[in-house]
Amino acid sequence: KYYTHAAPDNRVTFMAKVIHGYRASQYGYLEHKSNFIYRFLGNALSLITFFKEHMDYPFVYFRSTLPGKMLELGVGNGTTFKQFRDWGWEVEGLDFDSAAVQACADEGLNVREGDIFSQQFDDSSFDGVFSAHVLEHVPDPVALMVESLRVLKPGGRFIAVTPNSDSVLHGAFKSNWRGLEPP
């Protein structure tokens, strides 16, 4: 019942259209599915830092990178995987959790169970490797980074998003900060 197993919210609400409009205007993300009004409202909403950070994720990390072949480590329910795919990336995913892998398979996503080491990818296989909130859960994060760089093409981009203990929210909530998830 881990939160990443929940099905993604695919409702097309007014707010979802505004976020989509922002992403279309800033990143060309499914641009053909957005109109001027939603782009305008999304760009206006981006003036509020909290909303801008949410709307930019994960696109901001690959802004200057043309879509190619992406490996996502720790796909969870496949939300980010689908965003990369819809942005034009050819995406492969990995997750330790068989329930997450099955949920993604049910959605038709190319996700394998296991870690990056067991897959034996060729050198320089991917244009991008993306890892969100995985590094802090593995026994040897340095080895994970080294292996990720090995499978990355020259000039490719490796992004690892982790909790930020210097964040404003950690400072405000201290030991009750959401980023401090057990185990």
PDB file of C-alpha atoms in Angstrom:
ATOM      1  CA  LYS A   1       0.000   0.000   0.000  1.00  0.00           C
ATOM      2  CA  TYR A   2       3.008   2.301  -0.542  1.00  0.00           C
ATOM      3  CA  TYR A   3       1.910   5.643  -1.953  1.00  0.00           C
ATOM      4  CA  THR A   4       3.696   5.137  -5.293  1.00  0.00           C
ATOM      5  CA  HIS A   5       1.395   2.184  -6.022  1.00  0.00           C
ATOM      6  CA  ALA A   6      -1.659   4.383  -6.202  1.00  0.00           C
ATOM      7  CA  ALA A   7      -2.924   4.842  -9.716  1.00  0.00           C
ATOM      8  CA  PRO A   8      -1.975   8.225 -11.143  1.00  0.00           C
ATOM      9  CA  ASP A   9      -4.679  10.853 -11.141  1.00  0.00           C
ATOM     10  CA  ASN A  10      -5.540  11.122 -14.821  1.00  0.00           C
ATOM     11  CA  ARG A  11      -8.514  13.445 -14.384  1.00  0.00           C
ATOM     12  CA  VAL A  12      -8.383  16.442 -16.686  1.00  0.00           C
ATOM     13  CA  THR A  13      -9.337  19.140 -14.200  1.00  0.00           C
ATOM     14  CA  PHE A  14      -9.137  22.878 -14.786  1.00  0.00           C
ATOM     15  CA  MET A  15      -5.889  22.959 -12.791  1.00  0.00           C
ATOM     16  CA  ALA A  16      -4.446  20.064 -14.809  1.00  0.00           C
ATOM     17  CA  LYS A  17      -5.170  22.034 -17.990  1.00  0.00           C
ATOM     18  CA  VAL A  18      -3.443  25.120 -16.569  1.00  0.00           C
ATOM     19  CA  ILE A  19      -0.364  23.073 -15.601  1.00  0.00           C
ATOM     20  CA  HIS A  20      -0.387  21.421 -19.004  1.00  0.00           C
ATOM     21  CA  GLY A  21      -0.609  24.869 -20.629  1.00  0.00           C
ATOM     22  CA  TYR A  22       2.465  26.025 -18.720  1.00  0.00           C
ATOM     23  CA  ARG A  23       4.414  22.910 -19.689  1.00  0.00           C
ATOM     24  CA  ALA A  24       3.361  23.290 -23.317  1.00  0.00           C
ATOM     25  CA  SER A  25       4.544  26.901 -23.441  1.00  0.00           C
ATOM     26  CA  GLN A  26       7.807  26.335 -21.574  1.00  0.00           C
ATOM     27  CA  TYR A  27       8.843  22.881 -22.769  1.00  0.00           C
ATOM     28  CA  GLY A  28       6.729  22.068 -25.820  1.00  0.00           C
ATOM     29  CA  TYR A  29       5.155  19.246 -23.802  1.00  0.00           C
ATOM     30  CA  LEU A  30       2.168  17.972 -25.805  1.00  0.00           C
ATOM     31  CA  GLU A  31       1.854  21.458 -27.206  1.00  0.00           C
ATOM     32  CA  HIS A  32      -0.910  20.427 -29.586  1.00  0.00           C
ATOM     33  CA  LYS A  33      -3.197  19.655 -26.622  1.00  0.00           C
ATOM     34  CA  SER A  34      -3.039  23.111 -25.073  1.00  0.00           C
ATOM     35  CA  ASN A  35      -4.612  26.434 -25.938  1.00  0.00           C
ATOM     36  CA  PHE A  36      -3.636  30.066 -25.399  1.00  0.00           C
ATOM     37  CA  ILE A  37      -5.824  30.601 -22.328  1.00  0.00           C
ATOM     38  CA  TYR A  38      -4.323  27.678 -20.400  1.00  0.00           C
ATOM     39  CA  ARG A  39      -0.802  28.684 -21.443  1.00  0.00           C
ATOM     40  CA  PHE A  40      -1.446  32.230 -20.272  1.00  0.00           C
ATOM     41  CA  LEU A  41      -2.908  31.091 -16.937  1.00  0.00           C
ATOM     42  CA  GLY A  42      -0.076  28.579 -16.426  1.00  0.00           C
ATOM     43  CA  ASN A  43       2.558  31.223 -17.046  1.00  0.00           C
ATOM     44  CA  ALA A  44       0.771  33.597 -14.669  1.00  0.00           C
ATOM     45  CA  LEU A  45       0.622  30.881 -12.004  1.00  0.00           C
ATOM     46  CA  SER A  46       4.359  30.268 -12.472  1.00  0.00           C
ATOM     47  CA  LEU A  47       5.002  33.655 -10.858  1.00  0.00           C
ATOM     48  CA  ILE A  48       4.274  31.899  -7.550  1.00  0.00           C
ATOM     49  CA  THR A  49       7.421  29.898  -6.772  1.00  0.00           C
ATOM     50  CA  PHE A  50       5.629  26.939  -5.162  1.00  0.00           C
ATOM     51  CA  PHE A  51       3.496  26.359  -8.253  1.00  0.00           C
ATOM     52  CA  LYS A  52       6.372  26.982 -10.672  1.00  0.00           C
ATOM     53  CA  GLU A  53       8.522  24.315  -9.016  1.00  0.00           C
ATOM     54  CA  HIS A  54       5.674  21.809  -9.218  1.00  0.00           C
ATOM     55  CA  MET A  55       4.900  22.629 -12.837  1.00  0.00           C
ATOM     56  CA  ASP A  56       8.560  22.497 -13.925  1.00  0.00           C
ATOM     57  CA  TYR A  57       9.143  19.026 -12.461  1.00  0.00           C
ATOM     58  CA  PRO A  58      10.705  16.901 -14.050  1.00  0.00           C
ATOM     59  CA  PHE A  59      11.015  18.885 -17.302  1.00  0.00           C
ATOM     60  CA  VAL A  60      13.400  21.524 -15.977  1.00  0.00           C
ATOM     61  CA  TYR A  61      16.203  18.966 -15.613  1.00  0.00           C
ATOM     62  CA  PHE A  62      16.146  18.106 -19.324  1.00  0.00           C
ATOM     63  CA  ARG A  63      15.246  21.512 -20.769  1.00  0.00           C
ATOM     64  CA  SER A  64      18.322  21.711 -23.009  1.00  0.00           C
ATOM     65  CA  THR A  65      18.376  17.995 -23.889  1.00  0.00           C
ATOM     66  CA  LEU A  66      16.655  16.666 -26.987  1.00  0.00           C
ATOM     67  CA  PRO A  67      14.473  13.637 -26.290  1.00  0.00           C
ATOM     68  CA  GLY A  68      16.301  10.362 -26.826  1.00  0.00           C
ATOM     69  CA  LYS A  69      16.521   7.202 -24.797  1.00  0.00           C
ATOM     70  CA  MET A  70      15.727   7.569 -21.060  1.00  0.00           C
ATOM     71  CA  LEU A  71      16.181   5.182 -18.138  1.00  0.00           C
ATOM     72  CA  GLU A  72      14.087   5.924 -15.069  1.00  0.00           C
ATOM     73  CA  LEU A  73      15.239   4.314 -11.835  1.00  0.00           C
ATOM     74  CA  GLY A  74      12.393   3.710  -9.374  1.00  0.00           C
ATOM     75  CA  VAL A  75       9.313   4.281 -11.528  1.00  0.00           C
ATOM     76  CA  GLY A  76       6.698   3.872  -8.783  1.00  0.00           C
ATOM     77  CA  ASN A  77       3.269   4.147 -10.404  1.00  0.00           C
ATOM     78  CA  GLY A  78       4.693   5.377 -13.709  1.00  0.00           C
ATOM     79  CA  THR A  79       3.611   9.031 -13.533  1.00  0.00           C
ATOM     80  CA  THR A  80       7.019  10.498 -14.403  1.00  0.00           C
ATOM     81  CA  PHE A  81       7.673   7.667 -16.875  1.00  0.00           C
ATOM     82  CA  LYS A  82       4.524   8.682 -18.784  1.00  0.00           C
ATOM     83  CA  GLN A  83       5.524  12.353 -18.748  1.00  0.00           C
ATOM     84  CA  PHE A  84       8.891  11.560 -20.312  1.00  0.00           C
ATOM     85  CA  ARG A  85       7.240   9.276 -22.865  1.00  0.00           C
ATOM     86  CA  ASP A  86       4.635  11.893 -23.758  1.00  0.00           C
ATOM     87  CA  TRP A  87       7.440  14.464 -24.113  1.00  0.00           C
ATOM     88  CA  GLY A  88       9.017  12.300 -26.801  1.00  0.00           C
ATOM     89  CA  TRP A  89      11.506  10.183 -24.892  1.00  0.00           C
ATOM     90  CA  GLU A  90      11.918   6.446 -25.509  1.00  0.00           C
ATOM     91  CA  VAL A  91      11.675   5.336 -21.871  1.00  0.00           C
ATOM     92  CA  GLU A  92      12.722   2.196 -20.020  1.00  0.00           C
ATOM     93  CA  GLY A  93      12.157   1.851 -16.301  1.00  0.00           C
ATOM     94  CA  LEU A  94      13.345  -0.145 -13.315  1.00  0.00           C
ATOM     95  CA  ASP A  95      11.824  -0.706  -9.903  1.00  0.00           C
ATOM     96  CA  PHE A  96      12.582  -3.092  -7.029  1.00  0.00           C
ATOM     97  CA  ASP A  97       8.945  -3.448  -6.133  1.00  0.00           C
ATOM     98  CA  SER A  98       7.040  -6.144  -8.022  1.00  0.00           C
ATOM     99  CA  ALA A  99       3.709  -4.394  -7.316  1.00  0.00           C
ATOM    100  CA  ALA A 100       4.985  -1.185  -8.929  1.00  0.00           C
ATOM    101  CA  VAL A 101       6.329  -3.122 -11.927  1.00  0.00           C
ATOM    102  CA  GLN A 102       2.998  -4.919 -12.340  1.00  0.00           C
ATOM    103  CA  ALA A 103       1.038  -1.666 -12.097  1.00  0.00           C
ATOM    104  CA  CYS A 104       3.231  -0.186 -14.830  1.00  0.00           C
ATOM    105  CA  ALA A 105       2.946  -3.320 -16.976  1.00  0.00           C
ATOM    106  CA  ASP A 106      -0.846  -3.041 -16.677  1.00  0.00           C
ATOM    107  CA  GLU A 107      -0.483   0.453 -18.172  1.00  0.00           C
ATOM    108  CA  GLY A 108       1.670  -0.895 -21.015  1.00  0.00           C
ATOM    109  CA  LEU A 109       4.886   0.695 -19.741  1.00  0.00           C
ATOM    110  CA  ASN A 110       8.314  -0.851 -20.396  1.00  0.00           C
ATOM    111  CA  VAL A 111       9.394  -1.443 -16.799  1.00  0.00           C
ATOM    112  CA  ARG A 112      11.591  -4.236 -15.448  1.00  0.00           C
ATOM    113  CA  GLU A 113      11.917  -5.508 -11.914  1.00  0.00           C
ATOM    114  CA  GLY A 114      15.345  -5.231 -10.345  1.00  0.00           C
ATOM    115  CA  ASP A 115      18.231  -2.833 -10.038  1.00  0.00           C
ATOM    116  CA  ILE A 116      20.479  -1.213 -12.614  1.00  0.00           C
ATOM    117  CA  PHE A 117      23.332  -3.635 -11.879  1.00  0.00           C
ATOM    118  CA  SER A 118      21.353  -6.785 -12.701  1.00  0.00           C
ATOM    119  CA  GLN A 119      20.211  -5.455 -16.091  1.00  0.00           C
ATOM    120  CA  GLN A 120      23.711  -5.439 -17.617  1.00  0.00           C
ATOM    121  CA  PHE A 121      22.995  -2.527 -19.938  1.00  0.00           C
ATOM    122  CA  ASP A 122      25.671  -1.791 -22.542  1.00  0.00           C
ATOM    123  CA  ASP A 123      27.957   1.189 -22.032  1.00  0.00           C
ATOM    124  CA  SER A 124      26.510   4.453 -23.341  1.00  0.00           C
ATOM    125  CA  SER A 125      22.980   3.083 -23.733  1.00  0.00           C
ATOM    126  CA  PHE A 126      20.951   6.119 -22.610  1.00  0.00           C
ATOM    127  CA  ASP A 127      20.744   9.848 -23.291  1.00  0.00           C
ATOM    128  CA  GLY A 128      19.248  10.420 -19.858  1.00  0.00           C
ATOM    129  CA  VAL A 129      19.045   8.614 -16.529  1.00  0.00           C
ATOM    130  CA  PHE A 130      16.469   9.934 -14.065  1.00  0.00           C
ATOM    131  CA  SER A 131      16.165   8.924 -10.432  1.00  0.00           C
ATOM    132  CA  ALA A 132      13.671  10.565  -8.072  1.00  0.00           C
ATOM    133  CA  HIS A 133      13.900   9.703  -4.385  1.00  0.00           C
ATOM    134  CA  VAL A 134      15.810   6.476  -4.975  1.00  0.00           C
ATOM    135  CA  LEU A 135      19.394   7.361  -4.048  1.00  0.00           C
ATOM    136  CA  GLU A 136      18.581   7.796  -0.359  1.00  0.00           C
ATOM    137  CA  HIS A 137      17.093   4.274  -0.239  1.00  0.00           C
ATOM    138  CA  VAL A 138      19.949   2.225  -1.723  1.00  0.00           C
ATOM    139  CA  PRO A 139      22.804   0.674   0.281  1.00  0.00           C
ATOM    140  CA  ASP A 140      25.541   2.079  -2.004  1.00  0.00           C
ATOM    141  CA  PRO A 141      24.472   5.326  -3.654  1.00  0.00           C
ATOM    142  CA  VAL A 142      27.954   5.977  -5.058  1.00  0.00           C
ATOM    143  CA  ALA A 143      27.931   2.643  -6.901  1.00  0.00           C
ATOM    144  CA  LEU A 144      24.472   3.470  -8.269  1.00  0.00           C
ATOM    145  CA  MET A 145      25.724   6.810  -9.569  1.00  0.00           C
ATOM    146  CA  VAL A 146      28.830   5.232 -11.121  1.00  0.00           C
ATOM    147  CA  GLU A 147      26.729   2.574 -12.889  1.00  0.00           C
ATOM    148  CA  SER A 148      24.262   5.243 -14.061  1.00  0.00           C
ATOM    149  CA  LEU A 149      27.118   7.233 -15.555  1.00  0.00           C
ATOM    150  CA  ARG A 150      28.500   4.116 -17.248  1.00  0.00           C
ATOM    151  CA  VAL A 151      25.239   3.495 -19.126  1.00  0.00           C
ATOM    152  CA  LEU A 152      24.906   7.183 -20.004  1.00  0.00           C
ATOM    153  CA  LYS A 153      26.004   8.338 -23.461  1.00  0.00           C
ATOM    154  CA  PRO A 154      28.691  11.029 -23.639  1.00  0.00           C
ATOM    155  CA  GLY A 155      26.948  14.363 -23.209  1.00  0.00           C
ATOM    156  CA  GLY A 156      23.941  12.650 -21.621  1.00  0.00           C
ATOM    157  CA  ARG A 157      22.338  13.806 -18.418  1.00  0.00           C
ATOM    158  CA  PHE A 158      22.080  11.982 -15.069  1.00  0.00           C
ATOM    159  CA  ILE A 159      19.590  13.521 -12.643  1.00  0.00           C
ATOM    160  CA  ALA A 160      19.099  12.283  -9.091  1.00  0.00           C
ATOM    161  CA  VAL A 161      16.436  14.089  -7.058  1.00  0.00           C
ATOM    162  CA  THR A 162      16.733  13.606  -3.295  1.00  0.00           C
ATOM    163  CA  PRO A 163      15.179  15.143  -0.188  1.00  0.00           C
ATOM    164  CA  ASN A 164      16.814  18.456   0.711  1.00  0.00           C
ATOM    165  CA  SER A 165      17.563  18.726   4.402  1.00  0.00           C
ATOM    166  CA  ASP A 166      18.278  22.450   3.912  1.00  0.00           C
ATOM    167  CA  SER A 167      14.795  23.103   2.509  1.00  0.00           C
ATOM    168  CA  VAL A 168      12.451  25.700   3.948  1.00  0.00           C
ATOM    169  CA  LEU A 169       9.871  23.005   4.725  1.00  0.00           C
ATOM    170  CA  HIS A 170      12.390  20.866   6.640  1.00  0.00           C
ATOM    171  CA  GLY A 171      13.351  23.949   8.637  1.00  0.00           C
ATOM    172  CA  ALA A 172       9.696  24.653   9.419  1.00  0.00           C
ATOM    173  CA  PHE A 173       8.496  21.112  10.182  1.00  0.00           C
ATOM    174  CA  LYS A 174      11.735  19.665  11.622  1.00  0.00           C
ATOM    175  CA  SER A 175      11.253  15.982  12.559  1.00  0.00           C
ATOM    176  CA  ASN A 176       7.700  16.039  11.131  1.00  0.00           C
ATOM    177  CA  TRP A 177       8.894  16.969   7.636  1.00  0.00           C
ATOM    178  CA  ARG A 178       7.314  14.779   4.952  1.00  0.00           C
ATOM    179  CA  GLY A 179      10.732  14.242   3.309  1.00  0.00           C
ATOM    180  CA  LEU A 180      11.839  12.145   6.310  1.00  0.00           C
ATOM    181  CA  GLU A 181       9.975   9.004   5.363  1.00  0.00           C
ATOM    182  CA  PRO A 182      10.652   5.745   7.177  1.00  0.00           C
ATOM    183  CA  PRO A 183      12.405   3.424   6.898  1.00  0.00           C
TER     184      PRO A 183
END
